[in-house]
Coordinates of C-alpha atoms and ligand atoms in Angstrom, one line a residue:
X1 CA 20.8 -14.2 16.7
X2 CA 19.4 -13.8 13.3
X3 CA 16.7 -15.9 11.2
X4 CA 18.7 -17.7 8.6
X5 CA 16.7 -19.4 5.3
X6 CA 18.5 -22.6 7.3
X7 CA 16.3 -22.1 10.7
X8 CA 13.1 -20.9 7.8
X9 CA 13.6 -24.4 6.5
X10 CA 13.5 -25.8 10.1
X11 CA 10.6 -24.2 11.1
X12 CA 8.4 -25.0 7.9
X13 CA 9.5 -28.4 9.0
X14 CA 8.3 -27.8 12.3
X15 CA 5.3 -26.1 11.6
X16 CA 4.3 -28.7 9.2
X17 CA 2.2 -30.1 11.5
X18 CA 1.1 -27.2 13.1
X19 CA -1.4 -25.4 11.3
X20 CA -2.7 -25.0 8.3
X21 CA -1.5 -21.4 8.2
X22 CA 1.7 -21.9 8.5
X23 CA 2.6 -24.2 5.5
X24 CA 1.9 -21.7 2.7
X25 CA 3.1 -18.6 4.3
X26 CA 6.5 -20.2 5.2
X27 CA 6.9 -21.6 1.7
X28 CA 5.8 -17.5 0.6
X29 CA 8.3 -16.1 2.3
X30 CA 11.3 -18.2 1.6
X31 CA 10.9 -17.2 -2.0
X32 CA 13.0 -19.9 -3.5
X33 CA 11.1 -23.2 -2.1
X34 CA 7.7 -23.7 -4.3
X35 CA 4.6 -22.8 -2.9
X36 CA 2.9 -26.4 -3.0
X37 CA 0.1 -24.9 -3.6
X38 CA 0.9 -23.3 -6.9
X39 CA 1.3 -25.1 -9.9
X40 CA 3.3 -24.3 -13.1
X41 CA 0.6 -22.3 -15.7
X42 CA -0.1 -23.4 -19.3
X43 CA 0.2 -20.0 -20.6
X44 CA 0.5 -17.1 -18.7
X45 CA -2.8 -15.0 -17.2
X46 CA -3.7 -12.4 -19.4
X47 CA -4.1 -9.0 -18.4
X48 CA -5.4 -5.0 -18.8
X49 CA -3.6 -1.9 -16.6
X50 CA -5.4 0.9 -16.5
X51 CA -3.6 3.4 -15.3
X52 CA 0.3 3.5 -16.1
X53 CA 1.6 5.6 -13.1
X54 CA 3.6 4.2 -10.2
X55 CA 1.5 1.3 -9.0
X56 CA 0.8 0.2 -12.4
X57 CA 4.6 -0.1 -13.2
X58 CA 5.4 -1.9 -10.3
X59 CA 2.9 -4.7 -11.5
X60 CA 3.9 -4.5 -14.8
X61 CA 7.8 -4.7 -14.0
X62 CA 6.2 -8.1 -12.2
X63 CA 5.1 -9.1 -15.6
X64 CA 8.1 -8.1 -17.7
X65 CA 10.5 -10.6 -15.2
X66 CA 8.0 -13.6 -15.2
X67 CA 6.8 -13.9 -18.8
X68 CA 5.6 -17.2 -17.9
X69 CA 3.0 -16.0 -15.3
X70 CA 1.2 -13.1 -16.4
X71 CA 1.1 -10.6 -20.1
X72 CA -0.1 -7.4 -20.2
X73 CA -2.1 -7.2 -23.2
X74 CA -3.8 -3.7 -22.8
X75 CA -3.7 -0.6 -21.3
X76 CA -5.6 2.5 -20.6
X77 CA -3.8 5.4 -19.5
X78 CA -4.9 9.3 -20.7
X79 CA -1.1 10.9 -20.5
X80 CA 0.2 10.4 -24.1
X81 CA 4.4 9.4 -22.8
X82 CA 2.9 6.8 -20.1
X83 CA 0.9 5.4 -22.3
X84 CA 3.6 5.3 -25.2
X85 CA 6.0 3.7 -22.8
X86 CA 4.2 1.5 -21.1
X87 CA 2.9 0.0 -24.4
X88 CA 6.2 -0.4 -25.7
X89 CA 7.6 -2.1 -22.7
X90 CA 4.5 -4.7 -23.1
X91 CA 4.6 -4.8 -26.7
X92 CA 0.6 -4.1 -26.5
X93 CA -1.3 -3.7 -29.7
X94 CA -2.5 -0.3 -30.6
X95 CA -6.1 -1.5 -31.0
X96 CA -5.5 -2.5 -27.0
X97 CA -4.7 0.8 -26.0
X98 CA -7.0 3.2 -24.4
X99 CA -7.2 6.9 -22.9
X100 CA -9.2 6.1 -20.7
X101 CA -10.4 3.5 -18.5
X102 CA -13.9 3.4 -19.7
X103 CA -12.8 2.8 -23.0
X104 CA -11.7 -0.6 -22.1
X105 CA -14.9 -1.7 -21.1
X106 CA -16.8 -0.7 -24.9
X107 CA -14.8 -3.7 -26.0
X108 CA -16.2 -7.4 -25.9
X109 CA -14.0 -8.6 -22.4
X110 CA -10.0 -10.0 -24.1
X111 CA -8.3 -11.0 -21.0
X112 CA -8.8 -12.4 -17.8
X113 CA -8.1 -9.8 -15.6
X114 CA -8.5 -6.5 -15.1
X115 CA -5.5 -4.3 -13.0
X116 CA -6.5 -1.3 -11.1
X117 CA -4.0 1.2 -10.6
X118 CA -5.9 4.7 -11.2
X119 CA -6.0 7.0 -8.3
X120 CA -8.4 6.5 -5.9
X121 CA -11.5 8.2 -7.0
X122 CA -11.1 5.6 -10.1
X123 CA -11.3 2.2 -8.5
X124 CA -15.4 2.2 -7.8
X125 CA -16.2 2.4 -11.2
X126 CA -13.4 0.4 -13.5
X127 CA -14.1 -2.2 -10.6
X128 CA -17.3 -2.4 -10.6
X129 CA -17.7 -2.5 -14.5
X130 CA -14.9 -5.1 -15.1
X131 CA -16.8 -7.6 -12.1
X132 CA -20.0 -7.2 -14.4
X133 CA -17.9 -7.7 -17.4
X134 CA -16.7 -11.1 -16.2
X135 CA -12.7 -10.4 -15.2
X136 CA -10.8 -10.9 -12.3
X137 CA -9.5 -7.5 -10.9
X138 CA -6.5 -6.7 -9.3
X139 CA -7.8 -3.7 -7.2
X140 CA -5.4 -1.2 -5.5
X141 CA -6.1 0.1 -1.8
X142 CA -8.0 2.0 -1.0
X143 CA -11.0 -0.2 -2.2
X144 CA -13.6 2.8 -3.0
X145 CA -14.2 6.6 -1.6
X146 CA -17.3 5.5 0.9
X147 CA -18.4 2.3 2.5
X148 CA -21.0 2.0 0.4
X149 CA -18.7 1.7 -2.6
X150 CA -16.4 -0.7 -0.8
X151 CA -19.6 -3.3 0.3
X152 CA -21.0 -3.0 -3.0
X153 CA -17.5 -4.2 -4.4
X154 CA -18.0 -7.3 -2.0
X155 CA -21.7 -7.6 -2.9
X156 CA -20.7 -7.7 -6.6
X157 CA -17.7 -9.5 -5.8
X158 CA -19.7 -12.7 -4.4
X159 CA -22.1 -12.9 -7.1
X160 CA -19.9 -13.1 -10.0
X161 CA -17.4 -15.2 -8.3
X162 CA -14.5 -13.4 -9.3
X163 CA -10.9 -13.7 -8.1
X164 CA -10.1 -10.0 -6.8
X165 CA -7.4 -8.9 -4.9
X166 CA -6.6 -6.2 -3.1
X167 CA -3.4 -4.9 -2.9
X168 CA -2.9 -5.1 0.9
X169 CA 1.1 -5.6 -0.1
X170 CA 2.1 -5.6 4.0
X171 CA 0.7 -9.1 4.4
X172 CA 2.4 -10.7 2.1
X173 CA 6.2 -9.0 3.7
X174 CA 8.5 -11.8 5.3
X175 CA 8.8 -9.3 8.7
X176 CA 4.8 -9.2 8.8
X177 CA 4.4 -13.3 8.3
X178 CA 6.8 -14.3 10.8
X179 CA 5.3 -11.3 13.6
X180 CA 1.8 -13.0 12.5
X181 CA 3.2 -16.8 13.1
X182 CA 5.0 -15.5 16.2
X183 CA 1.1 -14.2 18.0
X184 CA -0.3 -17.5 16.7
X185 CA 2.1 -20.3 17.7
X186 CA 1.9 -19.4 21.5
X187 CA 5.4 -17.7 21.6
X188 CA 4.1 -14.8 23.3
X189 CA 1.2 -17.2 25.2
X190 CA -2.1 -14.9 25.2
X191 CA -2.6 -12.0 22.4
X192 CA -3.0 -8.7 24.8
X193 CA -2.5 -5.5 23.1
X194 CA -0.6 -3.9 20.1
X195 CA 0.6 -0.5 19.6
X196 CA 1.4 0.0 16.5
X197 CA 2.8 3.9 14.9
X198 CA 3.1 5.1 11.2
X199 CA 5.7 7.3 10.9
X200 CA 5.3 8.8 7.5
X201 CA 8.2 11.2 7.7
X202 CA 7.7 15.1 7.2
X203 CA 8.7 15.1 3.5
X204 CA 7.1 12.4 1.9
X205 CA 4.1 14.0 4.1
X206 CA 5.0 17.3 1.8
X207 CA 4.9 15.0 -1.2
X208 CA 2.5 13.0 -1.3
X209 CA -0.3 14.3 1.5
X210 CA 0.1 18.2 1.3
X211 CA 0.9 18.7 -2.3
X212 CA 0.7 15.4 -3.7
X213 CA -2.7 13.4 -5.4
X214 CA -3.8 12.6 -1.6
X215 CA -4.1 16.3 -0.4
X216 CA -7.5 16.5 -0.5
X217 CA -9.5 13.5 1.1
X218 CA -12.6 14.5 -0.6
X219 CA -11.1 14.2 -4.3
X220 CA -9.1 11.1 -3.0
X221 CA -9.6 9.7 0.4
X222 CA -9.3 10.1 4.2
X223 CA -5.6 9.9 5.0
X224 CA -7.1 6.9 7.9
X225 CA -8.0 5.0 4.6
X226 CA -5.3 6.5 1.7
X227 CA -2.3 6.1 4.0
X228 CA -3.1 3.8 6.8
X229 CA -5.3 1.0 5.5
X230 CA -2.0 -0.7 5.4
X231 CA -1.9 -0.9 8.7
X232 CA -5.5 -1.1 10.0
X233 CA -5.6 -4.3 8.1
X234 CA -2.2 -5.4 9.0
X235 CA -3.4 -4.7 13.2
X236 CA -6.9 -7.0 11.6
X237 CA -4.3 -9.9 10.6
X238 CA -2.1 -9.9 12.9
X239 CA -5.3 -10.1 16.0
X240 CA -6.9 -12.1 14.1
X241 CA -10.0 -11.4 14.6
X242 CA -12.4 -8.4 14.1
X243 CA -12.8 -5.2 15.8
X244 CA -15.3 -4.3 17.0
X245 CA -15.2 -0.2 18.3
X246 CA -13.4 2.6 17.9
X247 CA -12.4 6.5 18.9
X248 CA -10.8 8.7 16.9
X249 CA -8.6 11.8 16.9
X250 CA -6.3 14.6 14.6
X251 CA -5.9 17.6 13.0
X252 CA -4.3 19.1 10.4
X253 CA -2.1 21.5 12.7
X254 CA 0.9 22.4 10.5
X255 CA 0.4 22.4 6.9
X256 CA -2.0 25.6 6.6
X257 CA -2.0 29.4 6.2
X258 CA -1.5 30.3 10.0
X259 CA 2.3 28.5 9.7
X260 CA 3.2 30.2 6.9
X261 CA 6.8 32.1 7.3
X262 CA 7.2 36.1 7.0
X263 CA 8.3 36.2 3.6
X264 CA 7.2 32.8 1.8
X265 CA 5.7 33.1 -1.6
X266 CA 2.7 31.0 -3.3
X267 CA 5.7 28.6 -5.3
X268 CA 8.9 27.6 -3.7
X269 CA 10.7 29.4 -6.5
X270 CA 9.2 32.7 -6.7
X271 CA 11.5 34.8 -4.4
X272 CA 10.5 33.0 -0.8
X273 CA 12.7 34.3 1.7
X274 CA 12.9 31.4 3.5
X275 CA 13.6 29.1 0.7
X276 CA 17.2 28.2 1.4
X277 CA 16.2 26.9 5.5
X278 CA 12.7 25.5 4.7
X279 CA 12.8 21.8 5.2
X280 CA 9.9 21.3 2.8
X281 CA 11.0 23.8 -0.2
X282 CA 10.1 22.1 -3.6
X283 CA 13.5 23.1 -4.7
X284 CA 15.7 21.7 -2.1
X285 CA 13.6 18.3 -2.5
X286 CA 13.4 17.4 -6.3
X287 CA 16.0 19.7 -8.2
X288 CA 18.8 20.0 -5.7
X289 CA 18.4 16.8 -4.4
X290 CA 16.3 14.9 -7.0
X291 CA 13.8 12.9 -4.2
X292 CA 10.2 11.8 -5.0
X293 CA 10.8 12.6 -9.0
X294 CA 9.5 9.4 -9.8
X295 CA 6.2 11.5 -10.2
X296 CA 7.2 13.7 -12.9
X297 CA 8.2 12.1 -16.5
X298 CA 11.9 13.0 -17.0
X299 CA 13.3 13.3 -20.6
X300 CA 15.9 10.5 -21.0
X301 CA 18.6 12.9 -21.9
X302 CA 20.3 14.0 -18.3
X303 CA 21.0 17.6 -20.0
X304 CA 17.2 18.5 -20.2
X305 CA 16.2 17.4 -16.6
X306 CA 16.8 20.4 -14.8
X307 CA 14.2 22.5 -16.3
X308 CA 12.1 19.7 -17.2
X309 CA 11.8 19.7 -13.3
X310 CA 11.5 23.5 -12.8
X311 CA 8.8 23.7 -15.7
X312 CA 7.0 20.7 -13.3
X313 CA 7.5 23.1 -10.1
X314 CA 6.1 26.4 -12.1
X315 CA 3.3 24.6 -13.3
X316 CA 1.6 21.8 -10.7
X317 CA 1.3 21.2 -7.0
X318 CA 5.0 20.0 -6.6
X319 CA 6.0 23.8 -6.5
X320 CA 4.2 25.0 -4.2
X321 CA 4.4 26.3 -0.8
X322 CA 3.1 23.9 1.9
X323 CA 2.0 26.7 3.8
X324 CA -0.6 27.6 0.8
X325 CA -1.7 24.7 -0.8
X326 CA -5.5 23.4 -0.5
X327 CA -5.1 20.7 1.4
X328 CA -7.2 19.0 4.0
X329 CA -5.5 15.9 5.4
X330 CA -5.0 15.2 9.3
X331 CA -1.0 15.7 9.6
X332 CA -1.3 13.5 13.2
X333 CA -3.8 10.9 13.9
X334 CA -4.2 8.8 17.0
X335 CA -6.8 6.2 17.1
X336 CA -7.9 3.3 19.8
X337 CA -9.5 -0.2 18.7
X338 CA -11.2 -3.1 20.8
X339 CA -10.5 -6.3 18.7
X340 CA -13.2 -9.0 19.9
X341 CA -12.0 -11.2 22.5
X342 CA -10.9 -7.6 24.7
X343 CA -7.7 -7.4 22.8
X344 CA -7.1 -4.0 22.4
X345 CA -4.5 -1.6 19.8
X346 CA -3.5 1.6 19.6
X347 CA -2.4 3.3 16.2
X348 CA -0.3 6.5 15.7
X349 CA 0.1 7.9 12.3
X350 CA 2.5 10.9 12.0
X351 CA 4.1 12.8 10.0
X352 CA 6.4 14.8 11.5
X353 CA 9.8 11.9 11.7
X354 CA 13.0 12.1 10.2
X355 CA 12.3 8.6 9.4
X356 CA 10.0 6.1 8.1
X357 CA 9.1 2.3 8.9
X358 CA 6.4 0.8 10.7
X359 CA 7.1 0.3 14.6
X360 CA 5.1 -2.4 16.2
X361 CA 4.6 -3.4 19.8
X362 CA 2.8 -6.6 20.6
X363 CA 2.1 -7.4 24.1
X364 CA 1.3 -11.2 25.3
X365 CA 0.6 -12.8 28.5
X366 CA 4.1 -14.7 28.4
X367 CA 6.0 -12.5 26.3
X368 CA 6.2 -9.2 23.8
X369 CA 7.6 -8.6 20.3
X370 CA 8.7 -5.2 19.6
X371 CA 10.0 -4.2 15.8
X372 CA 10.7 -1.5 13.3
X373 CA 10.6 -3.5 10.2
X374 CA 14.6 -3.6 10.0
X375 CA 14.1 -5.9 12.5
X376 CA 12.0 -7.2 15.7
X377 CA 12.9 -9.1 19.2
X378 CA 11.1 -11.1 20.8
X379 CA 11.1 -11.8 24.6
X380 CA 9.7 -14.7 26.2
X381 CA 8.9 -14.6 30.0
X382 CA 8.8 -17.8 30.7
X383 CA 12.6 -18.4 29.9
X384 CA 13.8 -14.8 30.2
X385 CA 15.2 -15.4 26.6
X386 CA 15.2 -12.7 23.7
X387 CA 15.9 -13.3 20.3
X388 CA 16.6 -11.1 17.6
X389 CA 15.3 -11.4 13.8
X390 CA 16.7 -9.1 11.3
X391 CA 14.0 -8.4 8.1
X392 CA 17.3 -8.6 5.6
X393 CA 17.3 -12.5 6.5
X394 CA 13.6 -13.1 6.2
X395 CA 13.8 -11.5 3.0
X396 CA 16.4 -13.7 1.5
X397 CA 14.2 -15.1 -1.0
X398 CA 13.4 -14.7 -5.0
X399 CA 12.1 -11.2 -4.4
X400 CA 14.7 -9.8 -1.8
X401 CA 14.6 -6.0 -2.2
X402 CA 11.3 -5.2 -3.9
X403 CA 9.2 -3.1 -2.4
X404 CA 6.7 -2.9 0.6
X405 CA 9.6 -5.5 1.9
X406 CA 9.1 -7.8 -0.8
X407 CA 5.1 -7.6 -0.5
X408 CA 4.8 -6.2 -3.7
X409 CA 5.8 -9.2 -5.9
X410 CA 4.9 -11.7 -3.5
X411 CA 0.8 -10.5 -3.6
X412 CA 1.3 -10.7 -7.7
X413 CA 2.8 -14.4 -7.5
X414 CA -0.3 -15.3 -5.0
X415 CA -2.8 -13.1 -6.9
X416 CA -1.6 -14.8 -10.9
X417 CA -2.0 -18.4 -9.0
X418 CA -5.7 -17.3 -7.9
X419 CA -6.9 -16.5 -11.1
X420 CA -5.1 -19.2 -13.2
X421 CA -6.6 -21.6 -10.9
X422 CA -9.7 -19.6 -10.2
X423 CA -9.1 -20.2 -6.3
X424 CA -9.6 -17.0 -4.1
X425 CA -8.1 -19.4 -1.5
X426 CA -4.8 -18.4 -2.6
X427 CA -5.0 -15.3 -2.0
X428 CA -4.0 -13.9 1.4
X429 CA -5.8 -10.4 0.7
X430 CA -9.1 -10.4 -0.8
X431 CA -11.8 -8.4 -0.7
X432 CA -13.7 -10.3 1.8
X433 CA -10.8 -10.3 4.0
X434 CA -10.2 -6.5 2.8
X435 CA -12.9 -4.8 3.6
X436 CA -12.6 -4.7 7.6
X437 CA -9.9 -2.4 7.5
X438 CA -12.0 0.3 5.5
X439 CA -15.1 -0.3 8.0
X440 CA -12.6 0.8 10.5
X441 CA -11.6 3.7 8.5
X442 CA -14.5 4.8 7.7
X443 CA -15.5 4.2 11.4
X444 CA -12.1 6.0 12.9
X445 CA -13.7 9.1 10.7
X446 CA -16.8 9.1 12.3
X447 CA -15.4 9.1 15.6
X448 CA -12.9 11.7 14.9
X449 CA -16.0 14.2 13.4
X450 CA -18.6 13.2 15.4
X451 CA -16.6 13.2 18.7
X452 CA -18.0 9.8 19.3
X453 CA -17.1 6.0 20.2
X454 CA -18.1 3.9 17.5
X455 CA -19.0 0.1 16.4
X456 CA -17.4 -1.7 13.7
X457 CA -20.2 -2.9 11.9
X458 CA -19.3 -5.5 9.3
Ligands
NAD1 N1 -0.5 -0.7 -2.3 C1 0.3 0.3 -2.1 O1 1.2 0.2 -1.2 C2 0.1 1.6 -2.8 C3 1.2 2.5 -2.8 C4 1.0 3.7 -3.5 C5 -0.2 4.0 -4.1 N2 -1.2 3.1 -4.0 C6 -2.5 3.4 -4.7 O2 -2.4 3.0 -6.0 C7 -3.2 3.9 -6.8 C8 -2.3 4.6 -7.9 O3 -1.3 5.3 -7.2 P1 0.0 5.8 -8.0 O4 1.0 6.2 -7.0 O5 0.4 4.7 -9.0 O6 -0.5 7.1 -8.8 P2 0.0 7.6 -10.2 O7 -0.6 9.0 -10.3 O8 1.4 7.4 -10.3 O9 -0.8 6.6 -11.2 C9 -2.1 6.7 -11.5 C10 -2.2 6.7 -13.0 O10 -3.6 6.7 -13.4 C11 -3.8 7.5 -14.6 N3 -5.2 7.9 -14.8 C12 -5.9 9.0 -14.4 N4 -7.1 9.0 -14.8 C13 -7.2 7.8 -15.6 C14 -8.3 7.3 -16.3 N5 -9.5 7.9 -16.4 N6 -8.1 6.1 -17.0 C15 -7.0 5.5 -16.9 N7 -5.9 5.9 -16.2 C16 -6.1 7.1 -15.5 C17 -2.9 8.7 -14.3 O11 -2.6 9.4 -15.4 C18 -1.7 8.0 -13.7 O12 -0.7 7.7 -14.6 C19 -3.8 4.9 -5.8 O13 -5.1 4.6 -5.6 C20 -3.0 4.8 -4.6 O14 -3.6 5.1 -3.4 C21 -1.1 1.9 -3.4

């Protein structure tokens, strides 16, 4: 059986009386009925990106197709064809465009809200700065490089009373929302245990983790925090409550000089032997068949993309050999959490699948859920029943098909209505609600250096 938008409508009914929680996260996820918390805007939020890469488009794209909600005024963004094109597609005014994100801040505050999308070692300070300047912050995960950084973000957070969001994007996905109402309406009776795994998939490993902006977790951060925040906060919502200990292990046993083949060179390209059977060569991934080249900035003619690709494999990170990069991060990672009330998880993060997409077990005293994000069953003990909800029906609403599974624009609709109504209530992920899943970061690191158990302290 699969969850129509008919038996959606049926259960908001239903949960109407419920609980609170319910009401709003229902409405969310059906896209197409009105939140009734959110109310049509005056004039749209205004709004600064710093940093036009990846992230920052998505957000912006969320701008360019709801010119009611939010404008992008300014921009700071230090290569010279992202920040041409990203001005151009927001029509932002070359006084309002910057180099860098500091040179925002020399300018008396002209919008409400600040949008974070630099890498990782670059969200500290531009947050930090824009919560003393007085804007809201749209602030992407991971929060900050240390816990220090990240509780300082709340301290600073608190006493300005800003609206900031962090962009946890799996809570606000359809499959995540109706897994969460699932634990909490007594469908699966008492909340037990989860096991939940990460499979990154080998390549995008390659990518984005060996040769990518995340292969060194000093310059960025642990892959615990740069990859799986996502899902130490999405174990956090789904319990329900805090955790309080955990132990940690992994290793980087693949990606390193011992595995390198007889006959590999430093750049894919260079004469490697092994080029032409190597599942990670830079060659076979983004010129022969052109995956993961949303990093590079293509020429618009189709002619010149060839070698604008080779010149980007002779001359950066992307071309070289996996065996002989400088790269630090854990390629496995297993890690056990105690959640208060003796709920317990386990989390595997991996990255050697032939597939992605979260798989999540979730064990109660009168029934389990099990689900890959395509879709999930539940069984319920009680009646020996199982029923079967597919993600593509969940996702049937207004922003069917975007990505995280329609978290992405979902967190901007709920993050535009917090600050035009200055009400962090709206928000499903903000920082205070953030933060956990950093401590247990931070705190699965400790564990898996020290070789110790250790307490979430929040
Ligand atoms: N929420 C999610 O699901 C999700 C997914 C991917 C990445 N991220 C996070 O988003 C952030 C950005 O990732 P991305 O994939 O967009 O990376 P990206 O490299 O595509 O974009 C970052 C941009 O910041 C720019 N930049 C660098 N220094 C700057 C400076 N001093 N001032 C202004 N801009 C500067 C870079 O030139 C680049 O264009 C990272 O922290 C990453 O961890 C989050």
């Amino acid at each position: 059986m699969s969850y129509t938008r008919r038996d959606a409508i049926r259960t908001l009914g239903i949960a109407a009386g419920a609980s609170a929680f319910h009401i709003p996260d229902l409405a969310k996820l059906l896209g197409e009925l009105p939140n009734p918390l959110h109310k049509t805007l005056d004039r749209p939020i205004t709004a600064i990106t710093l940093g036009a890469g990846a992230r920052g488009n998505v957000y912006g794209n969320y701008a360019i197709s709801n010119p009611d909600q939010i404008d992008i005024v300014g921009v700071a963004e230090p290569i010279p064809l992202r920040n041409e094109r990203y001005s151009k597609k927001h029509n932002i005014a070359a006084e309002n465009r910057f180099i860098t994100w500091e040179h925002v801040f020399l300018k008396p505050k002209f919008a409400d809200a600040i949008i974070i999308t630099t890498p990782d070692h670059l969200h500290y300070g531009p947050c930090m700065k824009a919560l003393a300047m007085g804007y809201d912050v749209l602030l992407e995960k991971p929060m900050a490089q240390t816990e220090k950084e990240c509780r300082d973000i709340l301290a600073l957070t608190k006493k300005t009373g800003a609206i900031v969001g962090l962009c946890h994007v799996l809570r606000y996905a359809p499959y995540f929302i109706k897994l969460k109402e699932l634990i909490h309406n007594g469908s699966i009776g008492d909340l037990i245990s989860i096991q939940h795994f990460e499979p990154i998939q080998h390549i995008h490993m390659a990518h984005s983790f060996v040769r990518g902006n995340w292969h060194n977790s000093k310059a960025s951060t642990p892959i615990i925090l740069a990859k799986s925040c996502h899902d130490l906060d999405i174990m956090r919502w789904l319990v329900g409550k805090p955790s309080v200990r955990v132990a940690a292990f992994g290793n980087l046993k693949w990606f390193n000089k011992q595995n390198a083949p007889a006959g590999s060179t430093a750049r894919c390209h260079d004469g490697c032997a092994i080029e032409s059977n190597c599942p990670y060569s830079a060659v076979k991934i983004y010129l022969r068949e052109r995956t993961y080249t949303y990093v590079f900035d293509l020429p618009e003619q189709k002619e010149l993309v060839p070698d604008a690709i080779m010149n980007y494999l002779k001359t950066t990170n992307y071309g070289r050999c996996v065996y002989r990069m400088d790269n630090d991060q854990c390629d496995h990672y297993v890690m056990s959490l105690l959640f208060e009330g003796g709920i317990t998880a386990s989390f595997n993060m991996e990255a050697f699948t032939g597939y992605h997409g979260r798989r999540t077990r979730v064990m109660g005293s009168m029934g389990d859920l099990t689900g890959d994000m395509d879709q999930f069953t539940h069984t319920d003990f009680r009646t020996g029943k199982t029923t079967n909800w597919d993600s593509k029906s969940l996702d049937e609403g207004i922003y069917k098909n975007h990505g995280h599974g329609g978290g992405d624009y979902r967190l901007m609709q709920d993050w535009v209505q917090a600050v035009a109504q200055k009400d962090s209530s709206l928000l499903t992920s903000t920082i205070d609600a953030s933060i956990e899943s950093h401590l247990m970061g931070f705190a699965a690191e400790k564990s898996r250096k020290n070789k110790k158990i250790i307490d979430v302290k929040l």
